[in-house]
């Protein structure tokens, strides 16, 4: 089980993006090669767009940290109820329900079905 004690933010970002099928090597706007997007916001040298790991992903408007999202997805894999996940992670149940829908969509598009 993933917890705050055994995951750091960069590792969580990498796992989330891999699970969701996103690649960080390219600018999501123009396709230009970029590096370092998983660590901070950077400006694309080609189009000038400022991007982060969340840009143009399902995670773009989330206020949750990558660690919180990863732990929530881990609990979904463990078949925990929305109420259990909400209580365990201290997240509103409506947020958990919304993310379960997103998670199920991502999972249905994957062939290996897990982290």
Short mmCIF file of N, CA and C in Angstrom, two decimals:
data_model
loop_
_atom_site.label_atom_id
_atom_site.label_comp_id
_atom_site.label_asym_id
_atom_site.label_seq_id
_atom_site.Cartn_x
_atom_site.Cartn_y
_atom_site.Cartn_z
N UNK A 1 0.85 -1.18 0.00
CA UNK A 1 0.00 0.00 0.00
C UNK A 1 0.90 1.24 0.00
N UNK A 2 0.56 2.20 -0.83
CA UNK A 2 1.32 3.43 -0.94
C UNK A 2 0.89 4.39 0.16
N UNK A 3 1.88 5.00 0.82
CA UNK A 3 1.59 5.98 1.87
C UNK A 3 2.54 7.17 1.72
N UNK A 4 2.27 8.23 2.47
CA UNK A 4 3.13 9.41 2.42
C UNK A 4 4.57 9.08 2.81
N UNK A 5 4.75 8.06 3.65
CA UNK A 5 6.08 7.70 4.12
C UNK A 5 6.92 7.02 3.04
N UNK A 6 6.29 6.35 2.08
CA UNK A 6 7.07 5.59 1.11
C UNK A 6 6.96 6.10 -0.33
N UNK A 7 6.55 7.34 -0.52
CA UNK A 7 6.47 7.90 -1.87
C UNK A 7 6.88 9.37 -1.83
N UNK A 8 7.64 9.79 -2.83
CA UNK A 8 7.95 11.22 -2.94
C UNK A 8 7.20 11.79 -4.14
N UNK A 9 7.14 13.09 -4.24
CA UNK A 9 6.30 13.74 -5.24
C UNK A 9 6.75 13.43 -6.67
N UNK A 10 8.05 13.45 -6.94
CA UNK A 10 8.54 13.18 -8.30
C UNK A 10 8.22 11.74 -8.71
N UNK A 11 8.42 10.80 -7.80
CA UNK A 11 8.09 9.41 -8.09
C UNK A 11 6.59 9.25 -8.33
N UNK A 12 5.78 9.93 -7.54
CA UNK A 12 4.33 9.88 -7.71
C UNK A 12 3.93 10.44 -9.07
N UNK A 13 4.54 11.55 -9.47
CA UNK A 13 4.25 12.15 -10.77
C UNK A 13 4.57 11.15 -11.88
N UNK A 14 5.74 10.55 -11.82
CA UNK A 14 6.15 9.60 -12.85
C UNK A 14 5.19 8.42 -12.94
N UNK A 15 4.78 7.87 -11.80
CA UNK A 15 3.85 6.74 -11.79
C UNK A 15 2.48 7.12 -12.34
N UNK A 16 1.98 8.29 -11.94
CA UNK A 16 0.67 8.75 -12.43
C UNK A 16 0.68 8.93 -13.94
N UNK A 17 1.71 9.60 -14.44
CA UNK A 17 1.76 9.87 -15.87
C UNK A 17 1.95 8.60 -16.68
N UNK A 18 2.74 7.67 -16.16
CA UNK A 18 2.90 6.38 -16.83
C UNK A 18 1.56 5.64 -16.88
N UNK A 19 0.88 5.59 -15.74
CA UNK A 19 -0.42 4.92 -15.68
C UNK A 19 -1.42 5.52 -16.66
N UNK A 20 -1.43 6.86 -16.73
CA UNK A 20 -2.39 7.55 -17.59
C UNK A 20 -1.95 7.57 -19.06
N UNK A 21 -0.71 7.16 -19.33
CA UNK A 21 -0.23 7.10 -20.70
C UNK A 21 0.30 8.41 -21.26
N UNK A 22 0.63 9.35 -20.39
CA UNK A 22 1.16 10.64 -20.84
C UNK A 22 2.68 10.57 -20.92
N UNK A 23 3.23 11.31 -21.89
CA UNK A 23 4.68 11.41 -22.03
C UNK A 23 5.09 12.85 -21.81
N UNK A 24 6.16 13.05 -21.07
CA UNK A 24 6.60 14.41 -20.75
C UNK A 24 7.72 14.91 -21.65
N UNK A 25 8.16 14.14 -22.61
CA UNK A 25 9.30 14.53 -23.43
C UNK A 25 8.95 15.60 -24.46
N UNK A 26 7.67 15.85 -24.68
CA UNK A 26 7.25 16.80 -25.70
C UNK A 26 6.36 17.88 -25.11
N UNK A 27 6.41 19.06 -25.72
CA UNK A 27 5.48 20.12 -25.36
C UNK A 27 4.09 19.66 -25.80
N UNK A 28 3.11 19.70 -24.91
CA UNK A 28 1.77 19.25 -25.28
C UNK A 28 1.07 20.18 -26.27
N UNK A 29 1.62 21.36 -26.48
CA UNK A 29 1.01 22.34 -27.38
C UNK A 29 1.58 22.22 -28.79
N UNK A 30 2.92 22.22 -28.93
CA UNK A 30 3.53 22.23 -30.27
C UNK A 30 4.28 20.95 -30.61
N UNK A 31 4.54 20.08 -29.63
CA UNK A 31 5.24 18.82 -29.89
C UNK A 31 6.75 18.93 -29.85
N UNK A 32 7.28 20.12 -29.58
CA UNK A 32 8.73 20.31 -29.49
C UNK A 32 9.29 19.50 -28.32
N UNK A 33 10.50 18.98 -28.48
CA UNK A 33 11.15 18.22 -27.41
C UNK A 33 11.49 19.15 -26.25
N UNK A 34 11.13 18.74 -25.02
CA UNK A 34 11.46 19.50 -23.81
C UNK A 34 11.88 18.52 -22.73
N UNK A 35 12.60 19.01 -21.74
CA UNK A 35 13.06 18.15 -20.63
C UNK A 35 12.85 18.87 -19.31
N UNK A 36 12.64 18.12 -18.26
CA UNK A 36 12.51 18.67 -16.92
C UNK A 36 11.10 19.03 -16.51
N UNK A 37 10.14 18.70 -17.34
CA UNK A 37 8.75 19.08 -17.08
C UNK A 37 8.19 18.44 -15.82
N UNK A 38 8.71 17.29 -15.41
CA UNK A 38 8.17 16.62 -14.23
C UNK A 38 8.61 17.29 -12.93
N UNK A 39 9.58 18.18 -13.00
CA UNK A 39 10.11 18.79 -11.78
C UNK A 39 9.60 20.20 -11.51
N UNK A 40 9.27 20.94 -12.55
CA UNK A 40 8.86 22.33 -12.37
C UNK A 40 8.16 22.81 -13.63
N UNK A 41 7.63 24.02 -13.56
CA UNK A 41 7.07 24.64 -14.76
C UNK A 41 8.23 25.12 -15.62
N UNK A 42 8.13 24.85 -16.92
CA UNK A 42 9.17 25.33 -17.84
C UNK A 42 8.51 25.93 -19.07
N UNK A 43 9.26 26.78 -19.74
CA UNK A 43 8.76 27.45 -20.94
C UNK A 43 9.31 26.74 -22.16
N UNK A 44 8.44 26.38 -23.08
CA UNK A 44 8.85 25.73 -24.32
C UNK A 44 9.64 26.74 -25.16
N UNK A 45 10.82 26.34 -25.60
CA UNK A 45 11.66 27.25 -26.38
C UNK A 45 11.11 27.48 -27.79
N UNK A 46 10.22 26.61 -28.24
CA UNK A 46 9.67 26.74 -29.59
C UNK A 46 8.42 27.62 -29.64
N UNK A 47 7.43 27.33 -28.78
CA UNK A 47 6.16 28.08 -28.84
C UNK A 47 5.99 29.07 -27.70
N UNK A 48 6.84 28.97 -26.67
CA UNK A 48 6.76 29.90 -25.55
C UNK A 48 5.72 29.56 -24.50
N UNK A 49 5.01 28.44 -24.68
CA UNK A 49 3.99 28.03 -23.73
C UNK A 49 4.65 27.52 -22.45
N UNK A 50 4.14 27.93 -21.30
CA UNK A 50 4.66 27.46 -20.02
C UNK A 50 3.90 26.19 -19.64
N UNK A 51 4.66 25.11 -19.40
CA UNK A 51 4.04 23.81 -19.11
C UNK A 51 4.59 23.23 -17.81
N UNK A 52 3.78 22.39 -17.20
CA UNK A 52 4.21 21.60 -16.03
C UNK A 52 3.76 20.17 -16.30
N UNK A 53 3.96 19.31 -15.32
CA UNK A 53 3.55 17.91 -15.51
C UNK A 53 2.05 17.77 -15.65
N UNK A 54 1.29 18.74 -15.17
CA UNK A 54 -0.17 18.67 -15.23
C UNK A 54 -0.75 19.19 -16.55
N UNK A 55 0.01 19.99 -17.28
CA UNK A 55 -0.48 20.66 -18.48
C UNK A 55 -1.02 19.66 -19.50
N UNK A 56 -2.24 19.90 -19.94
CA UNK A 56 -2.91 19.08 -20.96
C UNK A 56 -3.06 17.62 -20.54
N UNK A 57 -3.27 17.39 -19.25
CA UNK A 57 -3.54 16.05 -18.74
C UNK A 57 -4.84 16.08 -17.94
N UNK A 58 -5.30 14.92 -17.55
CA UNK A 58 -6.50 14.83 -16.70
C UNK A 58 -6.26 15.45 -15.33
N UNK A 59 -5.00 15.66 -14.98
CA UNK A 59 -4.64 16.19 -13.67
C UNK A 59 -4.53 17.72 -13.65
N UNK A 60 -4.76 18.36 -14.78
CA UNK A 60 -4.48 19.79 -14.95
C UNK A 60 -5.15 20.68 -13.91
N UNK A 61 -6.40 20.48 -13.62
CA UNK A 61 -7.12 21.38 -12.71
C UNK A 61 -7.23 20.86 -11.28
N UNK A 62 -6.57 19.77 -10.98
CA UNK A 62 -6.65 19.19 -9.65
C UNK A 62 -5.83 19.99 -8.64
N UNK A 63 -6.38 20.11 -7.45
CA UNK A 63 -5.66 20.76 -6.36
C UNK A 63 -4.93 19.73 -5.49
N UNK A 64 -5.15 18.45 -5.77
CA UNK A 64 -4.49 17.39 -5.01
C UNK A 64 -3.05 17.23 -5.47
N UNK A 65 -2.18 16.85 -4.55
CA UNK A 65 -0.79 16.59 -4.92
C UNK A 65 -0.72 15.27 -5.68
N UNK A 66 0.39 15.07 -6.37
CA UNK A 66 0.59 13.81 -7.08
C UNK A 66 0.57 12.64 -6.10
N UNK A 67 1.14 12.84 -4.92
CA UNK A 67 1.14 11.77 -3.90
C UNK A 67 -0.27 11.41 -3.47
N UNK A 68 -1.12 12.42 -3.26
CA UNK A 68 -2.51 12.16 -2.87
C UNK A 68 -3.24 11.41 -3.98
N UNK A 69 -3.04 11.83 -5.22
CA UNK A 69 -3.70 11.16 -6.34
C UNK A 69 -3.24 9.71 -6.45
N UNK A 70 -1.93 9.50 -6.34
CA UNK A 70 -1.40 8.15 -6.45
C UNK A 70 -1.92 7.25 -5.33
N UNK A 71 -1.97 7.77 -4.11
CA UNK A 71 -2.50 6.98 -2.99
C UNK A 71 -3.98 6.68 -3.20
N UNK A 72 -4.73 7.63 -3.74
CA UNK A 72 -6.15 7.40 -4.00
C UNK A 72 -6.30 6.30 -5.06
N UNK A 73 -5.53 6.37 -6.13
CA UNK A 73 -5.60 5.36 -7.18
C UNK A 73 -5.20 3.99 -6.63
N UNK A 74 -4.22 3.96 -5.75
CA UNK A 74 -3.80 2.72 -5.11
C UNK A 74 -4.96 2.12 -4.32
N UNK A 75 -5.69 2.95 -3.60
CA UNK A 75 -6.85 2.48 -2.82
C UNK A 75 -7.95 1.98 -3.75
N UNK A 76 -8.13 2.63 -4.90
CA UNK A 76 -9.12 2.15 -5.87
C UNK A 76 -8.74 0.74 -6.33
N UNK A 77 -7.44 0.52 -6.59
CA UNK A 77 -6.98 -0.81 -6.99
C UNK A 77 -7.22 -1.86 -5.91
N UNK A 78 -7.26 -1.41 -4.66
CA UNK A 78 -7.50 -2.32 -3.54
C UNK A 78 -8.99 -2.51 -3.28
N UNK A 79 -9.83 -1.97 -4.16
CA UNK A 79 -11.29 -2.07 -4.06
C UNK A 79 -11.86 -1.46 -2.79
N UNK A 80 -11.23 -0.41 -2.31
CA UNK A 80 -11.77 0.32 -1.16
C UNK A 80 -12.96 1.15 -1.61
N UNK A 81 -13.92 1.32 -0.73
CA UNK A 81 -15.10 2.14 -1.05
C UNK A 81 -14.71 3.61 -1.08
N UNK A 82 -15.55 4.41 -1.72
CA UNK A 82 -15.30 5.86 -1.77
C UNK A 82 -15.25 6.45 -0.37
N UNK A 83 -16.12 5.97 0.51
CA UNK A 83 -16.15 6.48 1.88
C UNK A 83 -14.84 6.14 2.61
N UNK A 84 -14.33 4.93 2.42
CA UNK A 84 -13.07 4.54 3.06
C UNK A 84 -11.91 5.38 2.55
N UNK A 85 -11.86 5.58 1.24
CA UNK A 85 -10.78 6.38 0.65
C UNK A 85 -10.86 7.81 1.16
N UNK A 86 -12.06 8.36 1.18
CA UNK A 86 -12.27 9.73 1.66
C UNK A 86 -11.78 9.89 3.09
N UNK A 87 -12.16 8.97 3.94
CA UNK A 87 -11.78 9.06 5.36
C UNK A 87 -10.28 8.85 5.55
N UNK A 88 -9.73 7.86 4.87
CA UNK A 88 -8.32 7.53 5.04
C UNK A 88 -7.40 8.65 4.56
N UNK A 89 -7.75 9.30 3.45
CA UNK A 89 -6.88 10.32 2.88
C UNK A 89 -7.29 11.74 3.24
N UNK A 90 -8.44 11.89 3.91
CA UNK A 90 -8.89 13.23 4.31
C UNK A 90 -9.32 14.08 3.13
N UNK A 91 -9.97 13.45 2.16
CA UNK A 91 -10.42 14.12 0.94
C UNK A 91 -11.94 14.04 0.90
N UNK A 92 -12.60 15.09 0.45
CA UNK A 92 -14.06 15.07 0.34
C UNK A 92 -14.51 13.89 -0.52
N UNK A 93 -15.61 13.27 -0.13
CA UNK A 93 -16.11 12.10 -0.85
C UNK A 93 -16.51 12.46 -2.28
N UNK A 94 -16.99 13.68 -2.51
CA UNK A 94 -17.34 14.08 -3.88
C UNK A 94 -16.09 14.12 -4.76
N UNK A 95 -14.97 14.52 -4.19
CA UNK A 95 -13.70 14.52 -4.94
C UNK A 95 -13.28 13.09 -5.26
N UNK A 96 -13.42 12.21 -4.29
CA UNK A 96 -13.07 10.80 -4.50
C UNK A 96 -13.94 10.20 -5.60
N UNK A 97 -15.23 10.47 -5.57
CA UNK A 97 -16.15 9.94 -6.59
C UNK A 97 -15.77 10.44 -7.98
N UNK A 98 -15.44 11.72 -8.09
CA UNK A 98 -15.06 12.29 -9.39
C UNK A 98 -13.78 11.64 -9.91
N UNK A 99 -12.81 11.45 -9.02
CA UNK A 99 -11.55 10.84 -9.44
C UNK A 99 -11.70 9.35 -9.72
N UNK A 100 -12.63 8.67 -9.07
CA UNK A 100 -12.85 7.26 -9.39
C UNK A 100 -13.32 7.12 -10.84
N UNK A 101 -14.17 8.04 -11.27
CA UNK A 101 -14.64 8.02 -12.65
C UNK A 101 -13.46 8.21 -13.61
N UNK A 102 -12.60 9.19 -13.33
CA UNK A 102 -11.43 9.46 -14.17
C UNK A 102 -10.50 8.25 -14.17
N UNK A 103 -10.27 7.69 -12.99
CA UNK A 103 -9.40 6.52 -12.85
C UNK A 103 -9.93 5.34 -13.67
N UNK A 104 -11.22 5.08 -13.57
CA UNK A 104 -11.82 3.98 -14.32
C UNK A 104 -11.67 4.18 -15.82
N UNK A 105 -11.80 5.42 -16.28
CA UNK A 105 -11.61 5.73 -17.70
C UNK A 105 -10.17 5.45 -18.12
N UNK A 106 -9.22 5.90 -17.31
CA UNK A 106 -7.80 5.66 -17.62
C UNK A 106 -7.50 4.16 -17.63
N UNK A 107 -8.00 3.47 -16.65
CA UNK A 107 -7.73 2.04 -16.52
C UNK A 107 -8.32 1.26 -17.69
N UNK A 108 -9.49 1.66 -18.16
CA UNK A 108 -10.12 0.94 -19.27
C UNK A 108 -9.33 1.09 -20.57
N UNK A 109 -8.51 2.13 -20.67
CA UNK A 109 -7.71 2.36 -21.88
C UNK A 109 -6.36 1.65 -21.83
N UNK A 110 -6.01 1.10 -20.69
CA UNK A 110 -4.71 0.45 -20.52
C UNK A 110 -4.83 -1.05 -20.76
N UNK A 111 -3.74 -1.65 -21.18
CA UNK A 111 -3.75 -3.10 -21.38
C UNK A 111 -3.29 -3.86 -20.13
N UNK A 112 -2.36 -3.27 -19.34
CA UNK A 112 -1.86 -4.01 -18.18
C UNK A 112 -2.68 -3.75 -16.91
N UNK A 113 -3.56 -2.76 -16.92
CA UNK A 113 -4.55 -2.51 -15.87
C UNK A 113 -4.01 -2.25 -14.47
N UNK A 114 -2.83 -1.71 -14.32
CA UNK A 114 -2.33 -1.40 -12.99
C UNK A 114 -1.09 -0.54 -13.02
N UNK A 115 -0.57 -0.27 -11.84
CA UNK A 115 0.63 0.57 -11.74
C UNK A 115 1.81 -0.27 -12.09
#
